[in-house]
Coordinates of C-alpha atoms in Angstrom, one line a residue:
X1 CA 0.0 0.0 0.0
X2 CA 0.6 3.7 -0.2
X3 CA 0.4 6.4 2.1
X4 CA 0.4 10.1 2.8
X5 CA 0.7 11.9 5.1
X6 CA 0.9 15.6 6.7
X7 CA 0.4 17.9 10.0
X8 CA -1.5 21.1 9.5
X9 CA -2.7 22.4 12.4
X10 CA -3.6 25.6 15.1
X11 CA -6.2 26.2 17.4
X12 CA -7.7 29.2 16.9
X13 CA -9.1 31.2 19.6
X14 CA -11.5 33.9 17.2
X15 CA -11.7 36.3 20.3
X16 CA -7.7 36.5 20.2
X17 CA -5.9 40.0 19.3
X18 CA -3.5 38.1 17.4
X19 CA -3.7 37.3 13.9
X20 CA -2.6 34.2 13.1
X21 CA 0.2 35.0 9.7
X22 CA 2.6 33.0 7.7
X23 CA 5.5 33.8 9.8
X24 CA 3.4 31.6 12.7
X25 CA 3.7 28.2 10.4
X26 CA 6.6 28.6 8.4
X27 CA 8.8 31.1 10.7
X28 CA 9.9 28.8 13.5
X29 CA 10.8 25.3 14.3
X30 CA 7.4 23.6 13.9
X31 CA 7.6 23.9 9.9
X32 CA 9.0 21.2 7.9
X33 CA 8.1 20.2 4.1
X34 CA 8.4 16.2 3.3
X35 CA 10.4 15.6 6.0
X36 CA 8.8 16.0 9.3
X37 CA 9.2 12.7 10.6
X38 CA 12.9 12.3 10.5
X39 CA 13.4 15.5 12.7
X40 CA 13.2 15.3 16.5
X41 CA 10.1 15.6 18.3
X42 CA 8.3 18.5 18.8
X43 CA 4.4 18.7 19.1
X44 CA 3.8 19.0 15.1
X45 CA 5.7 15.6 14.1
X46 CA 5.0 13.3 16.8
X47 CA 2.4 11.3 14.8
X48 CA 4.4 11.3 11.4
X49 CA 7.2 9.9 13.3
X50 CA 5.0 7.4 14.6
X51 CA 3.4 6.4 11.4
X52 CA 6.7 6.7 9.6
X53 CA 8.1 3.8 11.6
X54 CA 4.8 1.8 11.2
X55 CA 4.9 1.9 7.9
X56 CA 8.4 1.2 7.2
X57 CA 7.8 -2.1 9.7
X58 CA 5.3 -3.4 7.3
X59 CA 6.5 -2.5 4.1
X60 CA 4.1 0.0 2.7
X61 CA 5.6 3.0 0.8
X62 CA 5.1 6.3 2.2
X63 CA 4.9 10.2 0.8
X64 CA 4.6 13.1 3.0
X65 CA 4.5 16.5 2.6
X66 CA 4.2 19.6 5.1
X67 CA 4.6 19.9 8.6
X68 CA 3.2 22.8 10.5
X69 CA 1.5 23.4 14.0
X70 CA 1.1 26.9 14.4
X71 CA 1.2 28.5 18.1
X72 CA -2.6 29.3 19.3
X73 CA -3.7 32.8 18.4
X74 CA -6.6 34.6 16.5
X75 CA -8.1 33.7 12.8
X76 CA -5.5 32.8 10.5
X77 CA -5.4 34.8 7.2
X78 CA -7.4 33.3 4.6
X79 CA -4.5 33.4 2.1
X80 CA -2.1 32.0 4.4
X81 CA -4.5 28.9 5.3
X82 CA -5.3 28.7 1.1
X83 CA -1.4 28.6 0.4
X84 CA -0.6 25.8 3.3
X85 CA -3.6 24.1 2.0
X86 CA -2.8 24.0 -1.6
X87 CA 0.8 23.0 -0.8
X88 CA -0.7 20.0 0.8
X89 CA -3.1 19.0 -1.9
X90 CA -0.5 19.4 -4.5
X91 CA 2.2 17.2 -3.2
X92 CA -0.8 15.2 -2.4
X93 CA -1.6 14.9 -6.5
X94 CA 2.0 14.1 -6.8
X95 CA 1.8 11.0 -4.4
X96 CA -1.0 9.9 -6.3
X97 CA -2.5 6.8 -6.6
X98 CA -2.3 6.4 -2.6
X99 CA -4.1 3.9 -1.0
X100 CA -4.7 5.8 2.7
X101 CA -3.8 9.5 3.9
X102 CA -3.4 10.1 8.2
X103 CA -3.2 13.8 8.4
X104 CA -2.7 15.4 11.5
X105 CA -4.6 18.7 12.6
X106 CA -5.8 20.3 15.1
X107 CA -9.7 20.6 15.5
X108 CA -10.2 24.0 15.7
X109 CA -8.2 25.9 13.4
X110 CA -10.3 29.0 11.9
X111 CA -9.5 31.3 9.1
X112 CA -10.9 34.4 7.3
X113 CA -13.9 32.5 5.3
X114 CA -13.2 28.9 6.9
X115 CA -15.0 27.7 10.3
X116 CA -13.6 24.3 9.8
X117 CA -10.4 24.4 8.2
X118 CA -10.0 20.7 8.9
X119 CA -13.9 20.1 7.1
X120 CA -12.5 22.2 4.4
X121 CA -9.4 20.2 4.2
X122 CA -10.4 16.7 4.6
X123 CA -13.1 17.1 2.2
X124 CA -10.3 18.1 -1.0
X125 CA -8.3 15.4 -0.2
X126 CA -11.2 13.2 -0.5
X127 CA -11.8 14.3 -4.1
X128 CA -8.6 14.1 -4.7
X129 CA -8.4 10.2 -3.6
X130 CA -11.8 9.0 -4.2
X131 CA -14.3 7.4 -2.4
X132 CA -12.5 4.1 -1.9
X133 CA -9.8 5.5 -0.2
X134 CA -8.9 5.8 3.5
X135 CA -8.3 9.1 5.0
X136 CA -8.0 9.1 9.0
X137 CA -7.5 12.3 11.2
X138 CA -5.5 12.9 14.5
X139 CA -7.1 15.7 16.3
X140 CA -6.7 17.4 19.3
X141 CA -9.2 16.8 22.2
X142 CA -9.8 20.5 21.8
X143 CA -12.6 20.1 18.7
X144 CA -15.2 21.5 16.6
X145 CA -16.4 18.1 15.0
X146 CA -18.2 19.0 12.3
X147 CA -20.7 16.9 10.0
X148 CA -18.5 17.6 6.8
X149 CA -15.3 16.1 8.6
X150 CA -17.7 13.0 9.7
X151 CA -18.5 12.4 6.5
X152 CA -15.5 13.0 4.5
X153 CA -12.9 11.1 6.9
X154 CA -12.9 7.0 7.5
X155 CA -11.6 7.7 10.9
X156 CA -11.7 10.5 13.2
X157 CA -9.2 9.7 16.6
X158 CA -8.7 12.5 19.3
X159 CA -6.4 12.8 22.3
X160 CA -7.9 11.2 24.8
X161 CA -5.6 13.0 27.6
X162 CA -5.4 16.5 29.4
X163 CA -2.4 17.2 29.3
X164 CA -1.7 15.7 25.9
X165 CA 0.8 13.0 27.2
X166 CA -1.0 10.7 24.0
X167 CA -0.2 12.5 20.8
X168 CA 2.2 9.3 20.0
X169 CA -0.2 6.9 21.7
X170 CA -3.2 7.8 19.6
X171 CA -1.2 7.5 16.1
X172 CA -0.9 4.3 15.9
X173 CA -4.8 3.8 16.7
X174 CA -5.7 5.8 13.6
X175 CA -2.9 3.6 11.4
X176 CA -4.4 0.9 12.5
X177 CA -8.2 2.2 11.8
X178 CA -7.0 2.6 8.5
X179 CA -4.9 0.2 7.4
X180 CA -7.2 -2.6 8.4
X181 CA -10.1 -0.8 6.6
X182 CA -8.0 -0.8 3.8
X183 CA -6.9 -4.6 3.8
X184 CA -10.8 -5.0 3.7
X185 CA -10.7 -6.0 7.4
X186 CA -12.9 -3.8 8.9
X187 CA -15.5 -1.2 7.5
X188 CA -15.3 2.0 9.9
X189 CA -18.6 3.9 10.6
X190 CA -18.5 7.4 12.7
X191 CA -21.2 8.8 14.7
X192 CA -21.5 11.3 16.8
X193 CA -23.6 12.7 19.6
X194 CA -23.5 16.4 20.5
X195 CA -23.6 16.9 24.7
X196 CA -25.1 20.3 23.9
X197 CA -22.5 21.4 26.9
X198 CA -19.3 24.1 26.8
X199 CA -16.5 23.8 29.8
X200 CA -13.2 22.8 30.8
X201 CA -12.9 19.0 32.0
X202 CA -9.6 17.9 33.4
X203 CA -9.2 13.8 32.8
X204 CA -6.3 14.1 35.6
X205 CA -9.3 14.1 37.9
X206 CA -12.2 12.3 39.2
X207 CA -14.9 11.5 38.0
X208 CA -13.3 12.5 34.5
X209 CA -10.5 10.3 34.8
X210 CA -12.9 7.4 35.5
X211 CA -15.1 8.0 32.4
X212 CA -12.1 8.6 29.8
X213 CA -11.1 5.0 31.1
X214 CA -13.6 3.5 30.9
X215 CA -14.5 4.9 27.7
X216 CA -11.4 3.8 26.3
X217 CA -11.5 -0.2 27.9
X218 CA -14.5 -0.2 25.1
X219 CA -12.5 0.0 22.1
X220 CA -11.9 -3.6 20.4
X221 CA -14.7 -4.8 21.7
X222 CA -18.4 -6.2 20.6
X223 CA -17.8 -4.4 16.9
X224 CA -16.9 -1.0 18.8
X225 CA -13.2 0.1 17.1
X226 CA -12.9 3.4 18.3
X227 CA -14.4 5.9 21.1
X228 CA -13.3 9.4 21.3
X229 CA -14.4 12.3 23.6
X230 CA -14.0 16.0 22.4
X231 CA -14.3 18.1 24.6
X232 CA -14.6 21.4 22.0
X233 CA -12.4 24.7 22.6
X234 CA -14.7 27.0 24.0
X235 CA -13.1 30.5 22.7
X236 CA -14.6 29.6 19.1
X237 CA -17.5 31.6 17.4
X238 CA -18.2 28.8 15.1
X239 CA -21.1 27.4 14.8
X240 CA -20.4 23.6 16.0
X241 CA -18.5 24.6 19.0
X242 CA -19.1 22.3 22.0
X243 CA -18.1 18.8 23.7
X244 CA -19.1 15.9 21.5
X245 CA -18.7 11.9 22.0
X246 CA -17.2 10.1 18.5
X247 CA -17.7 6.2 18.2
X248 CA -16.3 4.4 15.7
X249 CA -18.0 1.1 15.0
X250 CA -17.5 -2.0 13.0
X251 CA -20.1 -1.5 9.7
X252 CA -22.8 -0.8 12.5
X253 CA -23.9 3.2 12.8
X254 CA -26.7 2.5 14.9
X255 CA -24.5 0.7 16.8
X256 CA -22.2 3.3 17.3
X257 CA -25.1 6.3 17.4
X258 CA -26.5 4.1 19.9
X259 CA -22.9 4.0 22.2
X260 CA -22.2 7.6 21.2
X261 CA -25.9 8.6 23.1
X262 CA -25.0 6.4 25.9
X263 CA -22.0 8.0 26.6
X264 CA -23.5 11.8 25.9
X265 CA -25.9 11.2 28.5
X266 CA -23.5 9.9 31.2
X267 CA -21.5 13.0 30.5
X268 CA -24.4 14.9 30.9
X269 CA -25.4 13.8 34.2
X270 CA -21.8 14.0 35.7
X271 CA -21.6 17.7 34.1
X272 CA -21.5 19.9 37.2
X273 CA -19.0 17.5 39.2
X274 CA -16.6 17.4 35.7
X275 CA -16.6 21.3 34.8
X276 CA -13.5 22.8 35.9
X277 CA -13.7 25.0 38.7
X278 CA -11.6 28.3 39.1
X279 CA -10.6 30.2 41.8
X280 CA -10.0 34.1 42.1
X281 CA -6.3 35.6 42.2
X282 CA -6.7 36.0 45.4
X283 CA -7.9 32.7 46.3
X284 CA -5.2 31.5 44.8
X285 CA -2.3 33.3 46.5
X286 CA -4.3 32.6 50.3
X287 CA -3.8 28.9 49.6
X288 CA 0.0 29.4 49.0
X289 CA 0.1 31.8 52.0
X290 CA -1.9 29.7 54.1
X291 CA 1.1 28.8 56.1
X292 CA 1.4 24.7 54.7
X293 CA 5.2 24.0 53.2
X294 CA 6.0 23.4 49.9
X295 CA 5.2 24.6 46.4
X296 CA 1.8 25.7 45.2
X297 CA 1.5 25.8 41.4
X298 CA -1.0 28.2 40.1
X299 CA -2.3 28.5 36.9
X300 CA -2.4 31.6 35.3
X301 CA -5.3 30.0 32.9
X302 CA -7.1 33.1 31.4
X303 CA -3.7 34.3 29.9
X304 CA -2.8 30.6 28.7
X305 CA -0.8 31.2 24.8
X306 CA -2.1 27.6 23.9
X307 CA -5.7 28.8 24.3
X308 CA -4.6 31.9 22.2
X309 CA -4.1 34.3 24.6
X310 CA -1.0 36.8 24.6
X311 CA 0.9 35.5 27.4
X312 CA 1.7 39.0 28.7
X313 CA -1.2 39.3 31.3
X314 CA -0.3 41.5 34.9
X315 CA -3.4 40.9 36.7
X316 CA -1.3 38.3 38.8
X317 CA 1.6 39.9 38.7
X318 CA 0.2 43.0 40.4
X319 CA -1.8 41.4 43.0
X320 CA 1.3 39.6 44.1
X321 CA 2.9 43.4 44.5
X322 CA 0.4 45.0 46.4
X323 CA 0.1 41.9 48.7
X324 CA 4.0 42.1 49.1
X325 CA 4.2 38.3 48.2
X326 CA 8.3 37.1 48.7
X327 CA 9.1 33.7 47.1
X328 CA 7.3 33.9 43.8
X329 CA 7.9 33.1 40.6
X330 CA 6.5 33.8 37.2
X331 CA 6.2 33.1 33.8
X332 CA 6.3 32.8 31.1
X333 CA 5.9 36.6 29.6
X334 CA 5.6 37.2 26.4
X335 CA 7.4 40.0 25.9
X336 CA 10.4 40.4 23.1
X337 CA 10.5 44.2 23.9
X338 CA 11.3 43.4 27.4
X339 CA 14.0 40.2 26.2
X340 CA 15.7 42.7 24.5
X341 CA 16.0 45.0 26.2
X342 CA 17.8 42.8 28.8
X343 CA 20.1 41.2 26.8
X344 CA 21.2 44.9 25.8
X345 CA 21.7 45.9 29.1
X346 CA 23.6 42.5 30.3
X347 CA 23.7 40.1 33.0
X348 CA 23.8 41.5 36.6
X349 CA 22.0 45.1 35.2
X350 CA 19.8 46.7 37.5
X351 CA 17.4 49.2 35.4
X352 CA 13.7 50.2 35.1
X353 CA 11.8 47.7 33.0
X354 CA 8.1 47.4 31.7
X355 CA 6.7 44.1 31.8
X356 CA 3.8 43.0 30.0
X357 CA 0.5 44.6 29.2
X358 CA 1.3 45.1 25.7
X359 CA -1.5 43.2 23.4
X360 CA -4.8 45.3 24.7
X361 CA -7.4 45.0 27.4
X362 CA -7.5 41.6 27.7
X363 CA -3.5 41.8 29.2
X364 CA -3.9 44.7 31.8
X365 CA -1.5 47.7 32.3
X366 CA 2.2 47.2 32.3
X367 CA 3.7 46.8 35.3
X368 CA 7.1 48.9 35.9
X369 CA 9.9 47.2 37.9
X370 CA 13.4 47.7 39.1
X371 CA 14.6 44.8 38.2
X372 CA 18.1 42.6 38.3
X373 CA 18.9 40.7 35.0
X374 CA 19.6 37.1 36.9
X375 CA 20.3 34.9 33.3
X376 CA 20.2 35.6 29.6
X377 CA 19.5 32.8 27.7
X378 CA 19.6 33.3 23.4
X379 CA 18.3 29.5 23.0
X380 CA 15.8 28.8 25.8
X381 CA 13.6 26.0 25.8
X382 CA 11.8 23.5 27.6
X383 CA 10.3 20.0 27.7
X384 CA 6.8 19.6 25.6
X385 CA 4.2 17.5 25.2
X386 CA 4.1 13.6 24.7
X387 CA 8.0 13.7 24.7
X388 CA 8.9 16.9 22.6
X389 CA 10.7 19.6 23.1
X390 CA 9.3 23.6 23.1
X391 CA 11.8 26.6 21.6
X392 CA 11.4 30.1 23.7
X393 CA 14.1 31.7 21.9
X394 CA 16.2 34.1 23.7
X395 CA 14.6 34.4 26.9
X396 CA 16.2 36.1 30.2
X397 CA 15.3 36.1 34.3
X398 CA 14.9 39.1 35.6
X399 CA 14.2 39.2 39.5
X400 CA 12.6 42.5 41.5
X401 CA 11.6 42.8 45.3
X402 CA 11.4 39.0 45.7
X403 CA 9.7 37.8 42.5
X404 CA 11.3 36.1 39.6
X405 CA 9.7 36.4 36.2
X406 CA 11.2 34.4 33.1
X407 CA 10.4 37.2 29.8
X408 CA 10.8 34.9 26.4
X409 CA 10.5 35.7 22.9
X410 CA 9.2 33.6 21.6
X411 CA 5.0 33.0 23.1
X412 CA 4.3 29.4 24.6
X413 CA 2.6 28.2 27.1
X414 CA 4.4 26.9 29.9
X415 CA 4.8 23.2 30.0
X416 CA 7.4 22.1 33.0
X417 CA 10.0 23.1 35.6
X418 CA 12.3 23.3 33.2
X419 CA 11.2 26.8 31.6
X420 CA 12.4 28.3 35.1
X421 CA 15.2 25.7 36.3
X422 CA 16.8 26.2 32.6
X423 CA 18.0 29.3 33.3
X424 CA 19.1 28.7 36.7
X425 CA 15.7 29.8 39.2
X426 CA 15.1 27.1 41.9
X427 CA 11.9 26.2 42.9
X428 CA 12.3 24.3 45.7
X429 CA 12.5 26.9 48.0
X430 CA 9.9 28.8 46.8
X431 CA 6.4 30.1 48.1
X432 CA 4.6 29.7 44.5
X433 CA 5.1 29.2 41.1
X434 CA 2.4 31.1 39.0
X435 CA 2.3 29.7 35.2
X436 CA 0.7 30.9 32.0
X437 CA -1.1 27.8 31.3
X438 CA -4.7 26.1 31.8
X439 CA -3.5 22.6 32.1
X440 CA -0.8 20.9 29.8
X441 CA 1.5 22.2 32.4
X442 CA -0.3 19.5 35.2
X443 CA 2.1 16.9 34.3
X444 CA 5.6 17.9 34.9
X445 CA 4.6 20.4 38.4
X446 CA 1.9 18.0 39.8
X447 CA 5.1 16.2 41.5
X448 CA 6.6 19.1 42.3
X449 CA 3.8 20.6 44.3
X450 CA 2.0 20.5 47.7
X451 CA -1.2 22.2 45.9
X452 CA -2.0 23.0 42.0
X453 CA -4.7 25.8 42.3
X454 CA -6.2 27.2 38.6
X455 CA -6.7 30.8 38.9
X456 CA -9.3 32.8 36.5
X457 CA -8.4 36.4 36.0
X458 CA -9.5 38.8 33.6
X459 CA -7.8 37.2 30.2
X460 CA -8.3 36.0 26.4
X461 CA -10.0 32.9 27.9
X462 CA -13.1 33.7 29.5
X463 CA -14.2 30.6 32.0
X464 CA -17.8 32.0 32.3
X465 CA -19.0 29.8 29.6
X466 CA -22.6 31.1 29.7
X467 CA -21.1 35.0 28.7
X468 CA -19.3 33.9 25.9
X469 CA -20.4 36.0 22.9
X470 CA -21.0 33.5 20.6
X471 CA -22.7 34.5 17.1
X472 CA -23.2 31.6 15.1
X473 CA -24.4 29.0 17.6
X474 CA -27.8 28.4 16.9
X475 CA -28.6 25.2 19.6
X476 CA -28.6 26.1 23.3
X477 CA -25.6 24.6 25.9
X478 CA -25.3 24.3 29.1
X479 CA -24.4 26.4 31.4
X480 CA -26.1 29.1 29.6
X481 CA -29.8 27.2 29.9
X482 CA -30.3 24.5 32.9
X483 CA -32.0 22.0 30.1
X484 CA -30.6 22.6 26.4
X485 CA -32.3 19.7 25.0
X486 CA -35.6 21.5 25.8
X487 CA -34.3 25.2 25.5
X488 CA -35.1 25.8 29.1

């Protein structure tokens, strides 16, 4: 057999101030074109790395073509998303005759004229290939499913985990899906069911964790081949935002419509104890102060950069100042102004700096500080998801009246201890480590930490799901009506 293959992927957050540009896909370290799999691991080639190797094991000739996950920001520009598009279909109509394409995108990537770049996409590959081919998708748990991706992909997979620890675990499920359905093995049917809910659900916790296990212990069995549960990315305006179940049955869709309804409703009646829960700032800083010892983690999750949001927040920041918090430590700021700056004025520098509260409301008002440059670092980076590696760029530590902040370049979320420890902060001695992240950072400061407290400030990412201000919803969710299935 032959196969193609190809990442193209963001999540786009459409209330962002950031447009999402060229320089986003192609400009940094996630772009790659028909060789992403033999480069190290970072988030974008996990899965062609994974399919690579499977498909060299069994003898099946492989094509591939681009390679791109672009950091979370606002709508990408329709040209840009028509070019990277293109590219792929092209190199796909090179590759042809190909007997199963595995792409791997994100789920909620939006551009200037697309709601579902991944609808969009999924249905020009399949009239390039045809109707007998196989064409499977890796998505982010993050999703708009859609009823054009449904119909024009065999198999539709999603991270099952929150953090994504599984981006290499779920690739070779979709191989898999579509090999076999290729070799005439198995014929894959997808339905959905739509939870008509929008939150925040953390699988690190109960009961969550005890539903996406059990969910997956159904896979292989009684016909069912696949079961996926997408949570949706709430900061969409698109019209099929919102948590959806995905079953994947065996030439059965009542079979799996039935499952997918089963599983919808068991969602629904666990929904208050699985919704995330949020404290204030400071609620947050009275649990580290509350006098216990060790670290408390909190998440800075309204000014997360892998929801889309700027990463240059000072809502925390400034609390922590006018409480005359010691023993703190933040990051990581977006602010290449700031880097600069720094690296001009040298290690050991004491000057006036201006942190943050650059991108608009949404960030706050800068915060001025006399501040030491502790470290400058002109390759920072830090461990990433499912085994990769994340590039700040130059990046510094700056410290001022007993709080550390780590300024970068380049705008990520924060993913482990190693975004501070890299440059030479210690943690262990410290009160609290506040992080610009909503959860992928969970799994590398969980051990670290005495508590892990999420915090909801004023930010991009609005946890008030009921305010959002969607437009192009037309069916009713919960929170924002107690009953949506009856519009009450």
């Amino acid at each position: 057999m032959k196969i193609f293959m190809a990442t193209l992927a963001t999540e786009t957050n459409t209330f962002s101030p950031i447009p999402t540009g060229r320089s986003a896909f192609t400009g940094d370290r996630e772009w790659f074109r028909n060789d992403g799999s033999r480069h190290a691991a970072i988030t974008a080639n996990i899965p062609l790395i994974a399919w690579r190797k499977m498909a060299e094991a069994d003898g099946h000739a492989l094509a591939e073509s681009i390679c791109t996950f672009a950091q979370p920001a606002g709508t990408t520009l329709r040209a840009i998303y028509e070019e990277l598009r293109d590219t792929l279909l092209a190199d796909l109509k090179a590759a042809m005759p190909v007997d199963v394409v595995l792409l791997f995108m994100h789920g909620a990537m939006v551009a200037e004229g697309y709601d579902d770049c991944e609808g969009d996409t999924l249905a020009r590959v399949r009239e390039v290939v045809g109707p007998d081919a196989k064409i499977g998708i890796e998505l982010d748990l993050h999703c708009h499913l859609t009823e054009l991706m449904r119909t024009s992909a065999t198999a539709i997979v999603t991270f099952k985990e929150y953090p994504h620890t599984d981006i290499g675990d779920r690739a070779p499920e979709l191989y898999r899906l579509c090999l076999d359905a290729a070799a005439g093995k198995t014929r894959p049917v997808t339905a959905y069911h739509d939870c008509r809910m929008i939150g925040t659900f953390r699988p690190t916790q109960e009961p969550m964790r005890g539903f996406v296990d059990r969910m997956m212990a159904m896979e292989g069995k009684d016909g069912i081949l696949s079961v996926s549960f997408g949570h949706g990315f709430p900061w969409a305006d698109v019209a099929d935002v919102g948590a959806k179940v995905v079953v994947i049955a065996d030439g059965d869709e009542a079979k799996a419509a039935a499952l997918a309804a089963r599983l919808g409703r068991e969602l629904w009646d666990l929904r208050e104890a699985i919704t995330a829960r949020m404290d204030t700032i400071d609620q947050g800083i009275d649990a580290a102060l509350d006098g216990g010892k060790g670290l408390v983690v909190i998440a800075d999750a309204a000014d997360n950069p892998g929801g889309g949001a700027p990463a240059d927040s000072t809502y925390l920041l400034r609390r922590l100042i006018e409480r005359g918090v010691k023993g703190a430590v933040l990051g990581c700021f977006w602010d290449p102004q700031a880097v600069q700056l720094c690296i001009e004025a040298g290690e050991g520098s004491r000057f006036l700096l201006r942190v943050g509260g650059k991108c608009g409301p949404a960030s706050g008002d800068p915060v001025d500080l006399f501040v030491t440059v502790r470290r400058v670092a002109l390759d920072h980076s830090q461990a990433g998801l499912s085994g990769g590696r994340s590039n700040f760029g130059p990046s510094v530590w700056v410290s001022a009246d007993g709080i550390d902040l780590v300024l970068v370049t380049r705008r990520l979320q924060t993913f482990a201890p190693d975004a501070f420890t890299g440059l030479g902060i210690t943690l262990d001695d410290k009160l609290l480590v506040a992080v610009k992240s909503s959860q992928h950072f969970q799994a590398a400061f969980a051990p670290i930490a005495r508590q892990v407290r999420y915090v909801s400030s004023p930010g991009a990412l609005q946890f008030d799901y009921a305010e959002i201000g969607y437009t192009k919803l037309q069916t009713p969710f919960w929170p924002r009506v107690a009953d949506p299935y009856s519009g009450r």
